[in-house]
C-alpha cells in the first residue's frame, strides 16, 4: 500500500531517465556501490524510490521532501556514470507510491534483481503481484521511456 509522509502531507515525486556510461564489465561493482550509498543517504534524506536498469539506460523514481529530491537529482545530474538525463515527470503527489522502499533495483521485466530494503530495515523480494496499481503505473512509464520490456 502506498504511504504518505508522516502526518499525511503530500510528497514530491521526480521520475527521470538517463543513458548509462558504466562499462558492462564494471556494472556489478559500480551498481553495488550506487545502491549501498543510495540506501544509506536516501534514508537520512527521507527519500524513497526505485531504479530500473537495462544494458544501456537508467530510469529512476525519487519521492520525498521537494528540496531533498531536487538536491539529489542535482547530484545525479552531475554524476559522470550517466549522460543525457531527462525528467519524465515531476510534481507533488498525495502520497508515496514507494514509501516502504528505501531504494530498489527492478529488472526490465519488473522483477526485483536484488532484495528490497524497507524503511524499517526488513528485506524481502518483490514480485509484480506485490506491486500496487500506482507502482505498476510508474514502472510502466519508466519502462516505456527506456524501451525496457513490460510485464
PDB file of C-alpha atoms in Angstrom:
ATOM      1  CA  UNK A   1       0.000   0.000   0.000  1.00  0.00           C
ATOM      2  CA  UNK A   2       1.280   3.482  -0.775  1.00  0.00           C
ATOM      3  CA  UNK A   3       2.269   5.632   2.152  1.00  0.00           C
ATOM      4  CA  UNK A   4       2.250   9.356   2.725  1.00  0.00           C
ATOM      5  CA  UNK A   5       4.800  11.230   4.745  1.00  0.00           C
ATOM      6  CA  UNK A   6       4.304  11.473   8.465  1.00  0.00           C
ATOM      7  CA  UNK A   7       1.170  13.460   9.069  1.00  0.00           C
ATOM      8  CA  UNK A   8      -0.235  12.554   5.654  1.00  0.00           C
ATOM      9  CA  UNK A   9       1.343  15.532   3.886  1.00  0.00           C
ATOM     10  CA  UNK A  10       1.938  15.416   0.111  1.00  0.00           C
ATOM     11  CA  UNK A  11       5.359  14.464  -1.233  1.00  0.00           C
ATOM     12  CA  UNK A  12       7.391  15.426  -4.269  1.00  0.00           C
ATOM     13  CA  UNK A  13       7.970  12.765  -6.953  1.00  0.00           C
ATOM     14  CA  UNK A  14      10.536  13.011  -9.740  1.00  0.00           C
ATOM     15  CA  UNK A  15      10.980  10.390 -12.470  1.00  0.00           C
ATOM     16  CA  UNK A  16      13.946  10.626 -14.831  1.00  0.00           C
ATOM     17  CA  UNK A  17      15.798   8.592 -17.420  1.00  0.00           C
ATOM     18  CA  UNK A  18      19.448   8.605 -18.459  1.00  0.00           C
ATOM     19  CA  UNK A  19      21.940   6.757 -20.632  1.00  0.00           C
ATOM     20  CA  UNK A  20      24.457   4.630 -18.728  1.00  0.00           C
ATOM     21  CA  UNK A  21      28.177   5.237 -19.257  1.00  0.00           C
ATOM     22  CA  UNK A  22      29.213   2.337 -16.997  1.00  0.00           C
ATOM     23  CA  UNK A  23      31.204  -0.263 -18.945  1.00  0.00           C
ATOM     24  CA  UNK A  24      29.492  -3.655 -18.882  1.00  0.00           C
ATOM     25  CA  UNK A  25      32.456  -5.285 -17.120  1.00  0.00           C
ATOM     26  CA  UNK A  26      32.293  -2.722 -14.289  1.00  0.00           C
ATOM     27  CA  UNK A  27      28.500  -2.751 -13.784  1.00  0.00           C
ATOM     28  CA  UNK A  28      28.204  -5.270 -10.928  1.00  0.00           C
ATOM     29  CA  UNK A  29      30.752  -3.436  -8.770  1.00  0.00           C
ATOM     30  CA  UNK A  30      29.632   0.082  -9.643  1.00  0.00           C
ATOM     31  CA  UNK A  31      25.923  -0.692  -9.215  1.00  0.00           C
ATOM     32  CA  UNK A  32      26.572  -2.332  -5.845  1.00  0.00           C
ATOM     33  CA  UNK A  33      28.345   0.859  -4.734  1.00  0.00           C
ATOM     34  CA  UNK A  34      25.494   3.028  -6.027  1.00  0.00           C
ATOM     35  CA  UNK A  35      22.875   1.002  -4.155  1.00  0.00           C
ATOM     36  CA  UNK A  36      24.853   0.907  -0.933  1.00  0.00           C
ATOM     37  CA  UNK A  37      25.319   4.682  -0.966  1.00  0.00           C
ATOM     38  CA  UNK A  38      21.763   5.394  -2.096  1.00  0.00           C
ATOM     39  CA  UNK A  39      20.146   3.357   0.642  1.00  0.00           C
ATOM     40  CA  UNK A  40      22.228   4.989   3.324  1.00  0.00           C
ATOM     41  CA  UNK A  41      21.904   8.568   2.073  1.00  0.00           C
ATOM     42  CA  UNK A  42      18.279   8.333   0.974  1.00  0.00           C
ATOM     43  CA  UNK A  43      17.084   7.117   4.345  1.00  0.00           C
ATOM     44  CA  UNK A  44      18.614  10.159   6.050  1.00  0.00           C
ATOM     45  CA  UNK A  45      17.103  12.470   3.429  1.00  0.00           C
ATOM     46  CA  UNK A  46      13.654  10.822   3.689  1.00  0.00           C
ATOM     47  CA  UNK A  47      13.836   9.772   0.024  1.00  0.00           C
ATOM     48  CA  UNK A  48      12.336   6.536  -1.263  1.00  0.00           C
ATOM     49  CA  UNK A  49      12.095   5.113  -4.754  1.00  0.00           C
ATOM     50  CA  UNK A  50      13.167   2.546  -7.291  1.00  0.00           C
ATOM     51  CA  UNK A  51      15.717   2.286 -10.090  1.00  0.00           C
ATOM     52  CA  UNK A  52      15.161   0.442 -13.360  1.00  0.00           C
ATOM     53  CA  UNK A  53      18.348  -0.612 -15.140  1.00  0.00           C
ATOM     54  CA  UNK A  54      18.809  -2.045 -18.619  1.00  0.00           C
ATOM     55  CA  UNK A  55      22.043  -2.630 -20.514  1.00  0.00           C
ATOM     56  CA  UNK A  56      22.242   0.992 -21.589  1.00  0.00           C
ATOM     57  CA  UNK A  57      19.703   3.011 -19.606  1.00  0.00           C
ATOM     58  CA  UNK A  58      18.558   4.019 -16.161  1.00  0.00           C
ATOM     59  CA  UNK A  59      15.078   5.166 -15.163  1.00  0.00           C
ATOM     60  CA  UNK A  60      14.509   6.176 -11.561  1.00  0.00           C
ATOM     61  CA  UNK A  61      11.677   7.429  -9.401  1.00  0.00           C
ATOM     62  CA  UNK A  62      12.527   9.501  -6.325  1.00  0.00           C
ATOM     63  CA  UNK A  63       9.989  10.540  -3.669  1.00  0.00           C
ATOM     64  CA  UNK A  64      10.383  12.741  -0.608  1.00  0.00           C
ATOM     65  CA  UNK A  65      10.608  16.347   0.508  1.00  0.00           C
ATOM     66  CA  UNK A  66      10.919  18.516  -2.616  1.00  0.00           C
ATOM     67  CA  UNK A  67      14.166  20.211  -1.619  1.00  0.00           C
ATOM     68  CA  UNK A  68      15.811  16.881  -0.796  1.00  0.00           C
ATOM     69  CA  UNK A  69      14.670  15.257  -4.047  1.00  0.00           C
ATOM     70  CA  UNK A  70      15.796  18.232  -6.137  1.00  0.00           C
ATOM     71  CA  UNK A  71      19.160  18.323  -4.370  1.00  0.00           C
ATOM     72  CA  UNK A  72      19.658  14.609  -5.021  1.00  0.00           C
ATOM     73  CA  UNK A  73      18.663  14.996  -8.671  1.00  0.00           C
ATOM     74  CA  UNK A  74      21.223  17.798  -8.960  1.00  0.00           C
ATOM     75  CA  UNK A  75      23.951  15.442  -7.705  1.00  0.00           C
ATOM     76  CA  UNK A  76      22.707  12.685 -10.003  1.00  0.00           C
ATOM     77  CA  UNK A  77      22.775  15.099 -12.962  1.00  0.00           C
ATOM     78  CA  UNK A  78      26.458  15.807 -12.315  1.00  0.00           C
ATOM     79  CA  UNK A  79      27.401  12.111 -11.976  1.00  0.00           C
ATOM     80  CA  UNK A  80      29.674  11.079 -14.880  1.00  0.00           C
ATOM     81  CA  UNK A  81      28.382   7.495 -14.784  1.00  0.00           C
ATOM     82  CA  UNK A  82      25.476   8.548 -16.975  1.00  0.00           C
ATOM     83  CA  UNK A  83      24.521  11.163 -19.537  1.00  0.00           C
ATOM     84  CA  UNK A  84      21.543  12.569 -21.436  1.00  0.00           C
ATOM     85  CA  UNK A  85      19.319  12.902 -18.389  1.00  0.00           C
ATOM     86  CA  UNK A  86      15.698  13.797 -18.992  1.00  0.00           C
ATOM     87  CA  UNK A  87      12.953  14.365 -16.443  1.00  0.00           C
ATOM     88  CA  UNK A  88       9.929  12.250 -17.388  1.00  0.00           C
ATOM     89  CA  UNK A  89       7.605  13.601 -14.706  1.00  0.00           C
ATOM     90  CA  UNK A  90       7.819  15.648 -11.539  1.00  0.00           C
ATOM     91  CA  UNK A  91       5.439  17.222  -9.098  1.00  0.00           C
ATOM     92  CA  UNK A  92       3.632  16.897  -5.828  1.00  0.00           C
ATOM     93  CA  UNK A  93       1.585  13.753  -5.242  1.00  0.00           C
ATOM     94  CA  UNK A  94      -0.843  12.932  -2.451  1.00  0.00           C
ATOM     95  CA  UNK A  95       1.224  10.035  -1.152  1.00  0.00           C
ATOM     96  CA  UNK A  96       4.329   7.977  -1.787  1.00  0.00           C
ATOM     97  CA  UNK A  97       3.972   5.039  -4.140  1.00  0.00           C
ATOM     98  CA  UNK A  98       7.293   3.701  -2.823  1.00  0.00           C
ATOM     99  CA  UNK A  99       7.058   4.695   0.843  1.00  0.00           C
ATOM    100  CA  UNK A 100       8.181   1.282   2.052  1.00  0.00           C
ATOM    101  CA  UNK A 101      11.167   1.040  -0.333  1.00  0.00           C
ATOM    102  CA  UNK A 102      14.366   2.809   0.676  1.00  0.00           C
ATOM    103  CA  UNK A 103      15.598   2.012  -2.841  1.00  0.00           C
ATOM    104  CA  UNK A 104      15.084  -0.999  -5.043  1.00  0.00           C
ATOM    105  CA  UNK A 105      16.552  -2.143  -8.313  1.00  0.00           C
ATOM    106  CA  UNK A 106      13.904  -3.527 -10.619  1.00  0.00           C
ATOM    107  CA  UNK A 107      14.688  -5.548 -13.719  1.00  0.00           C
ATOM    108  CA  UNK A 108      13.335  -4.581 -17.099  1.00  0.00           C
ATOM    109  CA  UNK A 109      10.704  -7.316 -16.706  1.00  0.00           C
ATOM    110  CA  UNK A 110       9.543  -5.927 -13.375  1.00  0.00           C
ATOM    111  CA  UNK A 111      11.069  -8.445 -11.004  1.00  0.00           C
ATOM    112  CA  UNK A 112      13.424  -7.309  -8.268  1.00  0.00           C
ATOM    113  CA  UNK A 113      17.011  -8.073  -9.189  1.00  0.00           C
ATOM    114  CA  UNK A 114      18.041  -7.690  -5.571  1.00  0.00           C
ATOM    115  CA  UNK A 115      16.074  -7.795  -2.316  1.00  0.00           C
ATOM    116  CA  UNK A 116      14.141  -4.677  -1.401  1.00  0.00           C
ATOM    117  CA  UNK A 117      15.074  -2.867   1.792  1.00  0.00           C
ATOM    118  CA  UNK A 118      12.039  -1.449   3.501  1.00  0.00           C
ATOM    119  CA  UNK A 119      12.082   1.688   5.606  1.00  0.00           C
ATOM    120  CA  UNK A 120      12.070  -0.375   8.815  1.00  0.00           C
ATOM    121  CA  UNK A 121      15.081  -2.411   7.660  1.00  0.00           C
ATOM    122  CA  UNK A 122      13.236  -5.567   6.617  1.00  0.00           C
ATOM    123  CA  UNK A 123      14.417  -7.247   3.442  1.00  0.00           C
ATOM    124  CA  UNK A 124      12.080  -9.029   1.077  1.00  0.00           C
ATOM    125  CA  UNK A 125      11.837  -9.736  -2.649  1.00  0.00           C
ATOM    126  CA  UNK A 126       9.179  -8.008  -4.710  1.00  0.00           C
ATOM    127  CA  UNK A 127       7.186  -9.579  -7.460  1.00  0.00           C
ATOM    128  CA  UNK A 128       4.793  -7.945  -9.925  1.00  0.00           C
ATOM    129  CA  UNK A 129       1.839  -9.376  -7.990  1.00  0.00           C
ATOM    130  CA  UNK A 130       3.059  -7.458  -4.931  1.00  0.00           C
ATOM    131  CA  UNK A 131       3.008  -4.072  -6.678  1.00  0.00           C
ATOM    132  CA  UNK A 132       0.221  -1.571  -6.146  1.00  0.00           C
ATOM    133  CA  UNK A 133      -1.581  -0.180  -9.208  1.00  0.00           C
ATOM    134  CA  UNK A 134       0.253   3.136  -8.719  1.00  0.00           C
ATOM    135  CA  UNK A 135       3.658   1.414  -8.557  1.00  0.00           C
ATOM    136  CA  UNK A 136       2.809  -0.539 -11.716  1.00  0.00           C
ATOM    137  CA  UNK A 137       1.803   2.709 -13.464  1.00  0.00           C
ATOM    138  CA  UNK A 138       5.093   4.411 -12.519  1.00  0.00           C
ATOM    139  CA  UNK A 139       7.123   1.374 -13.628  1.00  0.00           C
ATOM    140  CA  UNK A 140       5.263   1.308 -16.951  1.00  0.00           C
ATOM    141  CA  UNK A 141       6.200   4.974 -17.507  1.00  0.00           C
ATOM    142  CA  UNK A 142       9.822   4.167 -16.692  1.00  0.00           C
ATOM    143  CA  UNK A 143       9.963   1.041 -18.886  1.00  0.00           C
ATOM    144  CA  UNK A 144       8.329   2.785 -21.835  1.00  0.00           C
ATOM    145  CA  UNK A 145      10.796   5.673 -21.622  1.00  0.00           C
ATOM    146  CA  UNK A 146      13.862   3.464 -21.909  1.00  0.00           C
ATOM    147  CA  UNK A 147      12.461   0.711 -24.093  1.00  0.00           C
ATOM    148  CA  UNK A 148      12.501  -1.943 -21.392  1.00  0.00           C
ATOM    149  CA  UNK A 149      10.239  -4.970 -21.555  1.00  0.00           C
ATOM    150  CA  UNK A 150       6.838  -4.604 -19.977  1.00  0.00           C
ATOM    151  CA  UNK A 151       5.250  -7.078 -17.621  1.00  0.00           C
TER     152      UNK A 151
END
